[in-house]
Coordinates of C-alpha atoms (C1' of nucleotides) in Angstrom, one line a residue:
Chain A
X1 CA 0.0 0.0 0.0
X2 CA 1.7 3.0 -1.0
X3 CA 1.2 6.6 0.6
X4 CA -1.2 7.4 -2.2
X5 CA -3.7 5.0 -1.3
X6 CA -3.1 5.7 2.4
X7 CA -4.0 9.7 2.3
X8 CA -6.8 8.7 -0.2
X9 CA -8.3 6.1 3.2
X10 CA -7.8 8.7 5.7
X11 CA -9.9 11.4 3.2
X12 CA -12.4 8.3 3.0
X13 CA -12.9 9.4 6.9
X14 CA -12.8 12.8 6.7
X15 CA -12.0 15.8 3.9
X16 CA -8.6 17.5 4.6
X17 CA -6.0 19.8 3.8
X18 CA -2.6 18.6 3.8
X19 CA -1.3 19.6 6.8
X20 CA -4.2 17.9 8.5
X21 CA -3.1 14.9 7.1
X22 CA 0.0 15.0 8.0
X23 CA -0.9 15.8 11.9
X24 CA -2.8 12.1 11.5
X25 CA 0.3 10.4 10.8
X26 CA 2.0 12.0 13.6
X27 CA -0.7 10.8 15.8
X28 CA -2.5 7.9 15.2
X29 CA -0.1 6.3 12.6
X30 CA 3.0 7.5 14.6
X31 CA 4.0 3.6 15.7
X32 CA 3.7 2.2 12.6
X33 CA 3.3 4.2 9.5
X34 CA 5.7 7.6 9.0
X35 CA 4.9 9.9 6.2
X36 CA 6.7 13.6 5.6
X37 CA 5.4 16.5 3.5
X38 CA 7.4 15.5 0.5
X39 CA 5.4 12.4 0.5
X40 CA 1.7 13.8 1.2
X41 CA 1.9 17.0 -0.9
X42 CA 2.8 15.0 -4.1
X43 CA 0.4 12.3 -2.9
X44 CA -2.4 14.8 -3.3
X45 CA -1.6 16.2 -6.2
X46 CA -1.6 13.0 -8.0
X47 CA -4.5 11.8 -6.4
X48 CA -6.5 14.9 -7.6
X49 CA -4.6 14.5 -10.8
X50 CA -6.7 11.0 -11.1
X51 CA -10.3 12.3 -10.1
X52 CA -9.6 10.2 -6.7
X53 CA -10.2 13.3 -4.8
X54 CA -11.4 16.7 -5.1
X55 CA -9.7 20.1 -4.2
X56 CA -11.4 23.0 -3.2
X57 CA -9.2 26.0 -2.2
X58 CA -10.5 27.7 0.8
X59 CA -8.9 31.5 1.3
X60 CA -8.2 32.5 4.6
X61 CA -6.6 36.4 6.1
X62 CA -2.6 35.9 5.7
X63 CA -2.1 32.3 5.4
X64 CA -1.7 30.0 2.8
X65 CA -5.3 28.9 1.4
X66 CA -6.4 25.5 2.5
X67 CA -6.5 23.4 -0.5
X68 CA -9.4 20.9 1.3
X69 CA -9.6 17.7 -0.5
X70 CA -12.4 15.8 -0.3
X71 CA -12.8 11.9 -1.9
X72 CA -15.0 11.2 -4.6
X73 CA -16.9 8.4 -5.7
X74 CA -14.2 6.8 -7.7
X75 CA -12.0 7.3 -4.9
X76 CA -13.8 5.7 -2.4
X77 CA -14.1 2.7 -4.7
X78 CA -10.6 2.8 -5.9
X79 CA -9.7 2.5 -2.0
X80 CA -11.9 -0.5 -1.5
X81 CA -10.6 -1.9 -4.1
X82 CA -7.4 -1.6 -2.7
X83 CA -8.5 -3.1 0.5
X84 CA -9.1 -5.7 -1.1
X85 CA -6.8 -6.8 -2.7
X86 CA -3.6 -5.7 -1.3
X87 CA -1.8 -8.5 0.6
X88 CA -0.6 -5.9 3.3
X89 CA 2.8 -5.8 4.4
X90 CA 4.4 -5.3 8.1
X91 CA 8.3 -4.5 8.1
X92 CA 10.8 -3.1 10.7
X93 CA 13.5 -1.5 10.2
X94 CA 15.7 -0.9 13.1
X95 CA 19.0 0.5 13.0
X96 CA 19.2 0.2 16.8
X97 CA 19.1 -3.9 16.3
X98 CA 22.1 -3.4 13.6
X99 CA 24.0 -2.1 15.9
X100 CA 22.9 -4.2 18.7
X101 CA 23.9 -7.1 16.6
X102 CA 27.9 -5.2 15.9
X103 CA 27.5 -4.5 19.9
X104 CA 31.2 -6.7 20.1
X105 CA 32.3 -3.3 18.5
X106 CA 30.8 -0.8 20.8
X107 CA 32.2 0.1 24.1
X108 CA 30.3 -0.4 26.7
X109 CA 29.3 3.0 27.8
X110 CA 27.9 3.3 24.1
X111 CA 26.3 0.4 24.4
X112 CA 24.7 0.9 27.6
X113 CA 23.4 4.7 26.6
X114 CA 21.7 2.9 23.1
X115 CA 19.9 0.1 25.3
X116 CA 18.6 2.9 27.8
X117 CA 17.7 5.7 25.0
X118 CA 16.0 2.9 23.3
X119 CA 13.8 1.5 26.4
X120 CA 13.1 5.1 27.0
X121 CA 12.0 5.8 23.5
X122 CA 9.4 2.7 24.3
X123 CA 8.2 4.4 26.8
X124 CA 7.4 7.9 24.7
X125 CA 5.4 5.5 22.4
X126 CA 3.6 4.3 24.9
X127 CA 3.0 7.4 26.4
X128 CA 2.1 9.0 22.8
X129 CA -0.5 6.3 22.5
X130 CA -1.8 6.9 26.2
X131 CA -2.3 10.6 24.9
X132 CA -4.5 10.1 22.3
X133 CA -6.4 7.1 23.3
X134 CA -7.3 8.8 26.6
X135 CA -9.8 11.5 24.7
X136 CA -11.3 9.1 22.2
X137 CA -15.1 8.6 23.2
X138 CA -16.0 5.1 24.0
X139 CA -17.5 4.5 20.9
X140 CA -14.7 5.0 18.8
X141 CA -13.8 2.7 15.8
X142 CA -12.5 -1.2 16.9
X143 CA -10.0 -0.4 14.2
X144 CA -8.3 2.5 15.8
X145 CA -8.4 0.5 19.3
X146 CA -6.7 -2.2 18.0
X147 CA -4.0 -0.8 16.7
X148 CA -2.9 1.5 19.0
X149 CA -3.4 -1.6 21.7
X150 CA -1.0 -3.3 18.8
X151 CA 1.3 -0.4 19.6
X152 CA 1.4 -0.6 23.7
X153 CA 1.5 -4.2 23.5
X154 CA 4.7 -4.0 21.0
X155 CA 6.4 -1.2 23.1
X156 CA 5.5 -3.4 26.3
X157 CA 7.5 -6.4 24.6
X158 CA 10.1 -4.8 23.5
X159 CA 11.0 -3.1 26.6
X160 CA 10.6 -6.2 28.5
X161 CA 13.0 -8.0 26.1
X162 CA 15.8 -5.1 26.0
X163 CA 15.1 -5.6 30.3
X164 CA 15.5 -8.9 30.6
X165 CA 18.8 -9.7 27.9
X166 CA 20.4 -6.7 27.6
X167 CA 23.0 -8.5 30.0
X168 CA 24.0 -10.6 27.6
X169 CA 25.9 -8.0 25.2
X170 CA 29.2 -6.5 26.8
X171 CA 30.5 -4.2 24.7
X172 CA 34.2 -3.8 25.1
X173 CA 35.9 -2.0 27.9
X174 CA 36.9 1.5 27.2
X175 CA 40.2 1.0 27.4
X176 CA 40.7 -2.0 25.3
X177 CA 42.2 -2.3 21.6
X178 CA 39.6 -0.8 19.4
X179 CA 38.9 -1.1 16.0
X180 CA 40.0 -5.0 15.3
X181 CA 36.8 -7.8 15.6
X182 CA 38.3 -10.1 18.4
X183 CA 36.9 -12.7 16.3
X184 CA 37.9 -15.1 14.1
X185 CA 37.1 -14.6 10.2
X186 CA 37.5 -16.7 7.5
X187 CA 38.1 -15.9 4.1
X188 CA 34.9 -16.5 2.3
X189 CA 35.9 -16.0 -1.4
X190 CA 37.9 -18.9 -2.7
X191 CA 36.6 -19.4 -6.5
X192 CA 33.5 -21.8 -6.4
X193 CA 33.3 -21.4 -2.2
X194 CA 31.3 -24.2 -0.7
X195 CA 27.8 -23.7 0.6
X196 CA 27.7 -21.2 3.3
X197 CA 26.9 -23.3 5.9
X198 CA 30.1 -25.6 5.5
X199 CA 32.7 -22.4 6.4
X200 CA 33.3 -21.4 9.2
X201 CA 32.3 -17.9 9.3
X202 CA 30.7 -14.7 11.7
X203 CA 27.2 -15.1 11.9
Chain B
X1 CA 22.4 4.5 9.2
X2 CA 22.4 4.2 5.6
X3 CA 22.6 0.6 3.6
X4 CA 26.2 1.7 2.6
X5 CA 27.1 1.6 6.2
X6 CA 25.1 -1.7 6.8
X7 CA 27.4 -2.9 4.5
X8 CA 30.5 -1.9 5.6
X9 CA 29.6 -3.3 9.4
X10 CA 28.7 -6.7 7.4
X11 CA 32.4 -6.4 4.9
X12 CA 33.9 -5.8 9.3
X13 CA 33.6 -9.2 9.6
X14 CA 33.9 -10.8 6.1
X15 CA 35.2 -10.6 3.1
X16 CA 32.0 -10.5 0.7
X17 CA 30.5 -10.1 -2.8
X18 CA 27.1 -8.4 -3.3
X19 CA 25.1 -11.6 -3.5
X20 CA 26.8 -13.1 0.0
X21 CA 25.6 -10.0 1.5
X22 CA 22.5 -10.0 0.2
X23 CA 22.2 -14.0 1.5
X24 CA 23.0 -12.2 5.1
X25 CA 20.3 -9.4 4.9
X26 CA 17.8 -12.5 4.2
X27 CA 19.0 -14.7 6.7
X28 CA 20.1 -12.6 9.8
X29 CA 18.6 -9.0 8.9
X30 CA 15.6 -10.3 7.6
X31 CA 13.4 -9.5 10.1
X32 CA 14.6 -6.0 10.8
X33 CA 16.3 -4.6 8.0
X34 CA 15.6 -5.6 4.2
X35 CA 17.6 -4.5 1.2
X36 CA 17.6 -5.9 -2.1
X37 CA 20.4 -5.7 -5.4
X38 CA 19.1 -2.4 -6.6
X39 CA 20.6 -0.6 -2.9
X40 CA 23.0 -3.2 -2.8
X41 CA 24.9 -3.0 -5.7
X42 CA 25.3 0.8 -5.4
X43 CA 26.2 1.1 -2.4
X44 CA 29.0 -1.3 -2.8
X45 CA 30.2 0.7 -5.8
X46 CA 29.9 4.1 -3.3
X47 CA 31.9 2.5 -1.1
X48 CA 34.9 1.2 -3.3
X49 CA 35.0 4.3 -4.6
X50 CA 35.2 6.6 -1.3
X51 CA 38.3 3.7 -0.5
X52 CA 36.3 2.4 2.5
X53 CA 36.8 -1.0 0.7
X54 CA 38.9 -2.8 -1.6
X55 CA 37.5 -4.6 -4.3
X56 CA 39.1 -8.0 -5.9
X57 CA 37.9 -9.7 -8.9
X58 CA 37.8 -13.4 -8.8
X59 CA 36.8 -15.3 -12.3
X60 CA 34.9 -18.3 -12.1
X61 CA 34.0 -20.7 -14.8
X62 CA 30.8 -19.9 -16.6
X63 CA 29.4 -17.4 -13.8
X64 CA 30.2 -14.0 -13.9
X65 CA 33.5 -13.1 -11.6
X66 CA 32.7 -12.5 -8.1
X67 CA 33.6 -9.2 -6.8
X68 CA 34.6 -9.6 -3.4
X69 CA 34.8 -6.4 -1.4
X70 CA 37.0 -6.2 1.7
X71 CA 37.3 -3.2 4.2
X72 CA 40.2 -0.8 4.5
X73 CA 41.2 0.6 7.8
X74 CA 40.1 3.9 6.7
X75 CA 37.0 1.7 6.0
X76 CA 36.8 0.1 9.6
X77 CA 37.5 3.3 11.2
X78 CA 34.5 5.4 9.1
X79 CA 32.3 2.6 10.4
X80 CA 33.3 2.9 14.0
X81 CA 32.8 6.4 14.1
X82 CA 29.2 5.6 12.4
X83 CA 28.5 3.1 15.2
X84 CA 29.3 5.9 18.2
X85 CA 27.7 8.9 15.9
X86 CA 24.5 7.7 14.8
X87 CA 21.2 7.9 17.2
X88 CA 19.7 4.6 15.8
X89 CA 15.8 4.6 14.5
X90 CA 13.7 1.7 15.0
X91 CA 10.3 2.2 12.9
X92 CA 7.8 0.0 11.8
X93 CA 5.7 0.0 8.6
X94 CA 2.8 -1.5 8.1
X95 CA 0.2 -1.6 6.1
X96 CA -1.3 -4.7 8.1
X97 CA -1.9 -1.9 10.6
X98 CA -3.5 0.5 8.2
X99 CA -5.9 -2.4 7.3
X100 CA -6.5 -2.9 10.4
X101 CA -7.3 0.6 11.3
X102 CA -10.2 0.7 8.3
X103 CA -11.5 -2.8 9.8
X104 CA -14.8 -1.2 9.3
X105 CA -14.6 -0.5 5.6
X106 CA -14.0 -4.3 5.1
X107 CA -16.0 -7.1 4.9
X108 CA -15.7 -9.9 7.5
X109 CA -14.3 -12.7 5.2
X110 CA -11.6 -10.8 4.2
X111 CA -10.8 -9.2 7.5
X112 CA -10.4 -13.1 9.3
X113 CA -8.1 -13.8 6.2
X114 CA -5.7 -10.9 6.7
X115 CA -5.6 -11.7 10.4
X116 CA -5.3 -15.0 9.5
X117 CA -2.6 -14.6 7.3
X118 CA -0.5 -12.1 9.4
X119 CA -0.4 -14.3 12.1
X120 CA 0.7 -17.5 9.6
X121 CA 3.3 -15.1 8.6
X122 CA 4.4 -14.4 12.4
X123 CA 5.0 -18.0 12.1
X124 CA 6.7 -17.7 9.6
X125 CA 9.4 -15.1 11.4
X126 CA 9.6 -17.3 14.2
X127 CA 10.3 -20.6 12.0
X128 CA 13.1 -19.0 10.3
X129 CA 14.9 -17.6 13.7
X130 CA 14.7 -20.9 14.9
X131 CA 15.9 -22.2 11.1
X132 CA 19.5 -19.9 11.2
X133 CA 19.8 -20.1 15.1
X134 CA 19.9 -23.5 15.2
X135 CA 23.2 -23.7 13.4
X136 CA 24.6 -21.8 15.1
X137 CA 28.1 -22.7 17.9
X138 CA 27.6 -21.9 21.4
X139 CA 29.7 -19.3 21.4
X140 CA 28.1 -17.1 18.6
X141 CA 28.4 -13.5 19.1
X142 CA 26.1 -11.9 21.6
X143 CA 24.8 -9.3 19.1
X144 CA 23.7 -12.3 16.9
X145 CA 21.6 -13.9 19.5
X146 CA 20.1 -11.0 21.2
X147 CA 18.7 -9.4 17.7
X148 CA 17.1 -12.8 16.9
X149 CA 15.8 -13.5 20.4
X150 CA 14.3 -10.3 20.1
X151 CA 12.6 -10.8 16.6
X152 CA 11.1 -14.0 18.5
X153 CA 9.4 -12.0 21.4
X154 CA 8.0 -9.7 19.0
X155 CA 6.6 -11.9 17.2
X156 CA 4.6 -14.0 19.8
X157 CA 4.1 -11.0 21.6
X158 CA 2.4 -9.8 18.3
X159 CA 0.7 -12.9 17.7
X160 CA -0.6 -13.1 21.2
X161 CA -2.4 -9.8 20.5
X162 CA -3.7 -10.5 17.8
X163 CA -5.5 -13.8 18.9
X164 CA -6.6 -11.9 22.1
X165 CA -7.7 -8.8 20.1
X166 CA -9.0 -9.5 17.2
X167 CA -12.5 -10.2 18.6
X168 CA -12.9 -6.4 19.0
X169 CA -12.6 -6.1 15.3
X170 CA -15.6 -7.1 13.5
X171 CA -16.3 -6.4 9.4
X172 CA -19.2 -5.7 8.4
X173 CA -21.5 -8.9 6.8
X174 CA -21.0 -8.8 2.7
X175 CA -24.4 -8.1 2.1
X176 CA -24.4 -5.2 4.0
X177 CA -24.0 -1.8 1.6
X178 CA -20.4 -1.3 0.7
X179 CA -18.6 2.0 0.2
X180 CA -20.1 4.3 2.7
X181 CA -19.0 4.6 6.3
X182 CA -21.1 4.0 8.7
X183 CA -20.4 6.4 11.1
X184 CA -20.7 10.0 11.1
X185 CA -18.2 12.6 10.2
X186 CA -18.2 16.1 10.4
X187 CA -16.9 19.1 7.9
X188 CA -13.5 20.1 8.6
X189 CA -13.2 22.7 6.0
X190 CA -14.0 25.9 8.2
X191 CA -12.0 28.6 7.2
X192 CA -9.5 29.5 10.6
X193 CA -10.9 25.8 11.9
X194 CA -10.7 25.3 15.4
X195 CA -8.1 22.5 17.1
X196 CA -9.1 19.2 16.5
X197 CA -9.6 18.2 19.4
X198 CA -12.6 20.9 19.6
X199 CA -14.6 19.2 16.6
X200 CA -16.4 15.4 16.3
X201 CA -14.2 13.7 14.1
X202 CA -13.4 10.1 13.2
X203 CA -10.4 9.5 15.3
Chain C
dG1 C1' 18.2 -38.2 -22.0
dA2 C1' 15.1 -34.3 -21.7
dC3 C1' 13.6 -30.9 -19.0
dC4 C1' 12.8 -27.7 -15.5
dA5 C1' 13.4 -25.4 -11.1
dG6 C1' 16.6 -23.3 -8.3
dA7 C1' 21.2 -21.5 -6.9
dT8 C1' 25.0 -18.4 -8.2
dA9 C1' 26.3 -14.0 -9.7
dT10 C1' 26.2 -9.8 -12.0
dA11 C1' 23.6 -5.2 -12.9
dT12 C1' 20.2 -1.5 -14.2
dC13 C1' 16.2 1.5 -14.4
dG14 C1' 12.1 4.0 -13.3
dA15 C1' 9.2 5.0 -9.6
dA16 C1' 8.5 5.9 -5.0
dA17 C1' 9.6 7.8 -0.7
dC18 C1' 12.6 10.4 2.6
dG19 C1' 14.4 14.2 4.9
dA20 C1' 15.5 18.6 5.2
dT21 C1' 14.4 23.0 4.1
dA22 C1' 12.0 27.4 2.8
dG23 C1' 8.5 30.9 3.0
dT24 C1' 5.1 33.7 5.4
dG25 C1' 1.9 35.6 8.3
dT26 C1' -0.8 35.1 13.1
dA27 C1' -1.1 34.6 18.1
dG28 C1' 0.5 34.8 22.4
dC29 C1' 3.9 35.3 25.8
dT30 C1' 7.6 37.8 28.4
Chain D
dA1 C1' 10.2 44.4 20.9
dG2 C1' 11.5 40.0 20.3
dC3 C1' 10.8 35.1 20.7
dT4 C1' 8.5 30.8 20.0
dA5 C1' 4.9 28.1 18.4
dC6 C1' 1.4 27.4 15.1
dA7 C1' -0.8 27.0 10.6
dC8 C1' -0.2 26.0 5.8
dT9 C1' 1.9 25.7 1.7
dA10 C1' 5.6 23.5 -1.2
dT11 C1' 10.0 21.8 -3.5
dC12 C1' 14.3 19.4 -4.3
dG13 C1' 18.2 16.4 -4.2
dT14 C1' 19.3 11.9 -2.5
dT15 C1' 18.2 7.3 -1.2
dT16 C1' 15.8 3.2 -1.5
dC17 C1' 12.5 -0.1 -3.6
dG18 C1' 11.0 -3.5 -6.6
dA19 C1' 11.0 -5.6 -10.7
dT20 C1' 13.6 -7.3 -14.3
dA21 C1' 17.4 -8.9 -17.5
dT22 C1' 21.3 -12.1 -18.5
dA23 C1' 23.8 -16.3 -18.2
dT24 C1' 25.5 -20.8 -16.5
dC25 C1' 25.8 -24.6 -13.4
dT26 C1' 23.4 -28.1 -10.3
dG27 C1' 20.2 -31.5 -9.0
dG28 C1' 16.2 -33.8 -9.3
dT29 C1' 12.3 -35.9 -11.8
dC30 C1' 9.6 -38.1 -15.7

DNA sequence: GACCAGATATATCGAAACGATAGTGTAGCT
DNA sequence: AGCTACACTATCGTTTCGATATATCTGGTC
């Protein structure tokens, strides 16, 4: 599902500007769906471009007009079309578990300040989710309830995992040789190398 | 951190062409950090050229030579200083979630298959941990085992939710009218609108 | 022996998305 | 008077994605 078909879901909900979509994201989509300006804007443009959605610009004293868009009819079947047929993707990409997994070449005060920024950064999602949950009315969509549970319950993991094995990586003293693995490597790259799994080799 | 640098951590502790690496980003990186030949390939060229690794051709019979790239000191030290510079990000896409989050605009057969199907691919995450960990010695590198320990609590923690949670979510019956939400939303399109959180709105 | 699927290895190309930045006036606070 | 935050627009260069092309060897099946 690209970004596209997401801004053209969220207008399925409700008309808005721009800006007003991009607020959403940073709010209800925070945990699990990031989107900047230089995606929406062009998004919009494109989608009006296709008679997904219409724009209507609405002038206001000093600032920029909003350009409201709201979805039309072929929108709103274009979208459920693509709910339907999209077989939905969920990927992470973490840079803090790359560098958890090179943690053998970290020092250990490094290593210790990643773990804790990163079990703190848990806790702001959590807290983010608290935030807006705690003014939705009781009657507010299953859909939105599930995933910001999805959200808590993934930030609750997490942190409990980081808690309870985060003794298991030492990076290096301080004052130790840097910059040299103090593990053994093999060269890989003998013409026609075996299968993978028959060298001995980092994992 | 940039796949260039993913790269270079990867050549730290092996000798590699592009294809090897891409072998590792689908067996050890797979379930936090995906990258395919077309970022691959480039980035290997980037890095060759800035001298952060040395590149060796080695002809085989038939198959094209492999190019295997090996890291420079200058190399090793630019990917230190990327370990201890970079504040890692950790972010999650999904358009499972998105789904999810318009439960309501889909019908209930297809909503139990998507759940269905999410959780079968959790599974799947879990399967192929276990498949690479097994092989590995006792004393593989801490790194190594606490990034895939940690893609297995996430994924039963996210398959727990969703067997616990998905009762919450209920698609509407397909013979139910299609394409119109059923619940209400409100203009948003005031000029000099008030805050948000001042107006009904579909959360 | 014929045949086909899959592994090994390279690489490119257009489309998509990211991330940072710019501009511009209002409102409110100190 | 000056500062910061907000509301709204938008672009632009770089990075990354995803699909595809090419070619040969290997291993298994009918």
């Amino acid at each position: 599902m690209d970004i596209k078909t997401l801004c053209l879901g969220l207008l399925s909900l409700n008309e808005a500007c721009g800006y007003d979509l991009k607020k959403k994201f940073e709010s209800l989509f925070k945990h699990f769906f990031a989107a900047g300006y230089g995606s929406i804007y062009p998004a919009l443009a494109d989608l009006a471009e296709a008679g997904l959605v219409d724009c209507r610009e609405v002038p206001q004293n000093g600032r920029p007009a909003r350009k409201v868009y709201s979805i039309t009819e072929s929108g709103r079947k274009h979208f459920q079309d693509a709910l339907n047929s999209a077989n939905p993707t969920h990927k992470l990409r973490s840079d803090f578990l790359v560098m958890m997994y090179f943690a053998d070449q970290l020092d250990n005060d490094r290593l210790q300040l990643l773990l804790n920024s990163r079990v703190s950064a848990f806790g702001g999602v959590t807290a983010h989710i608290k935030n807006i949950t705690d003014s939705w009315p009781s009657d507010s969509p299953a859909g939105a309830r599930f995933v910001a549970g999805f959200g808590e319950a993934m930030a609750k993991a997490a942190t409990q995992y980081i808690e309870e094995n985060r003794h298991i990586l030492k990076g290096h003293s301080q004052d130790q040789a840097k910059g040299q693995p103090r593990i053994r490597h093999t060269d890989l790259s003998q013409a026609n190398h075996q299968p993978a799994a028959t060298i001995e080799e980092r994992v």
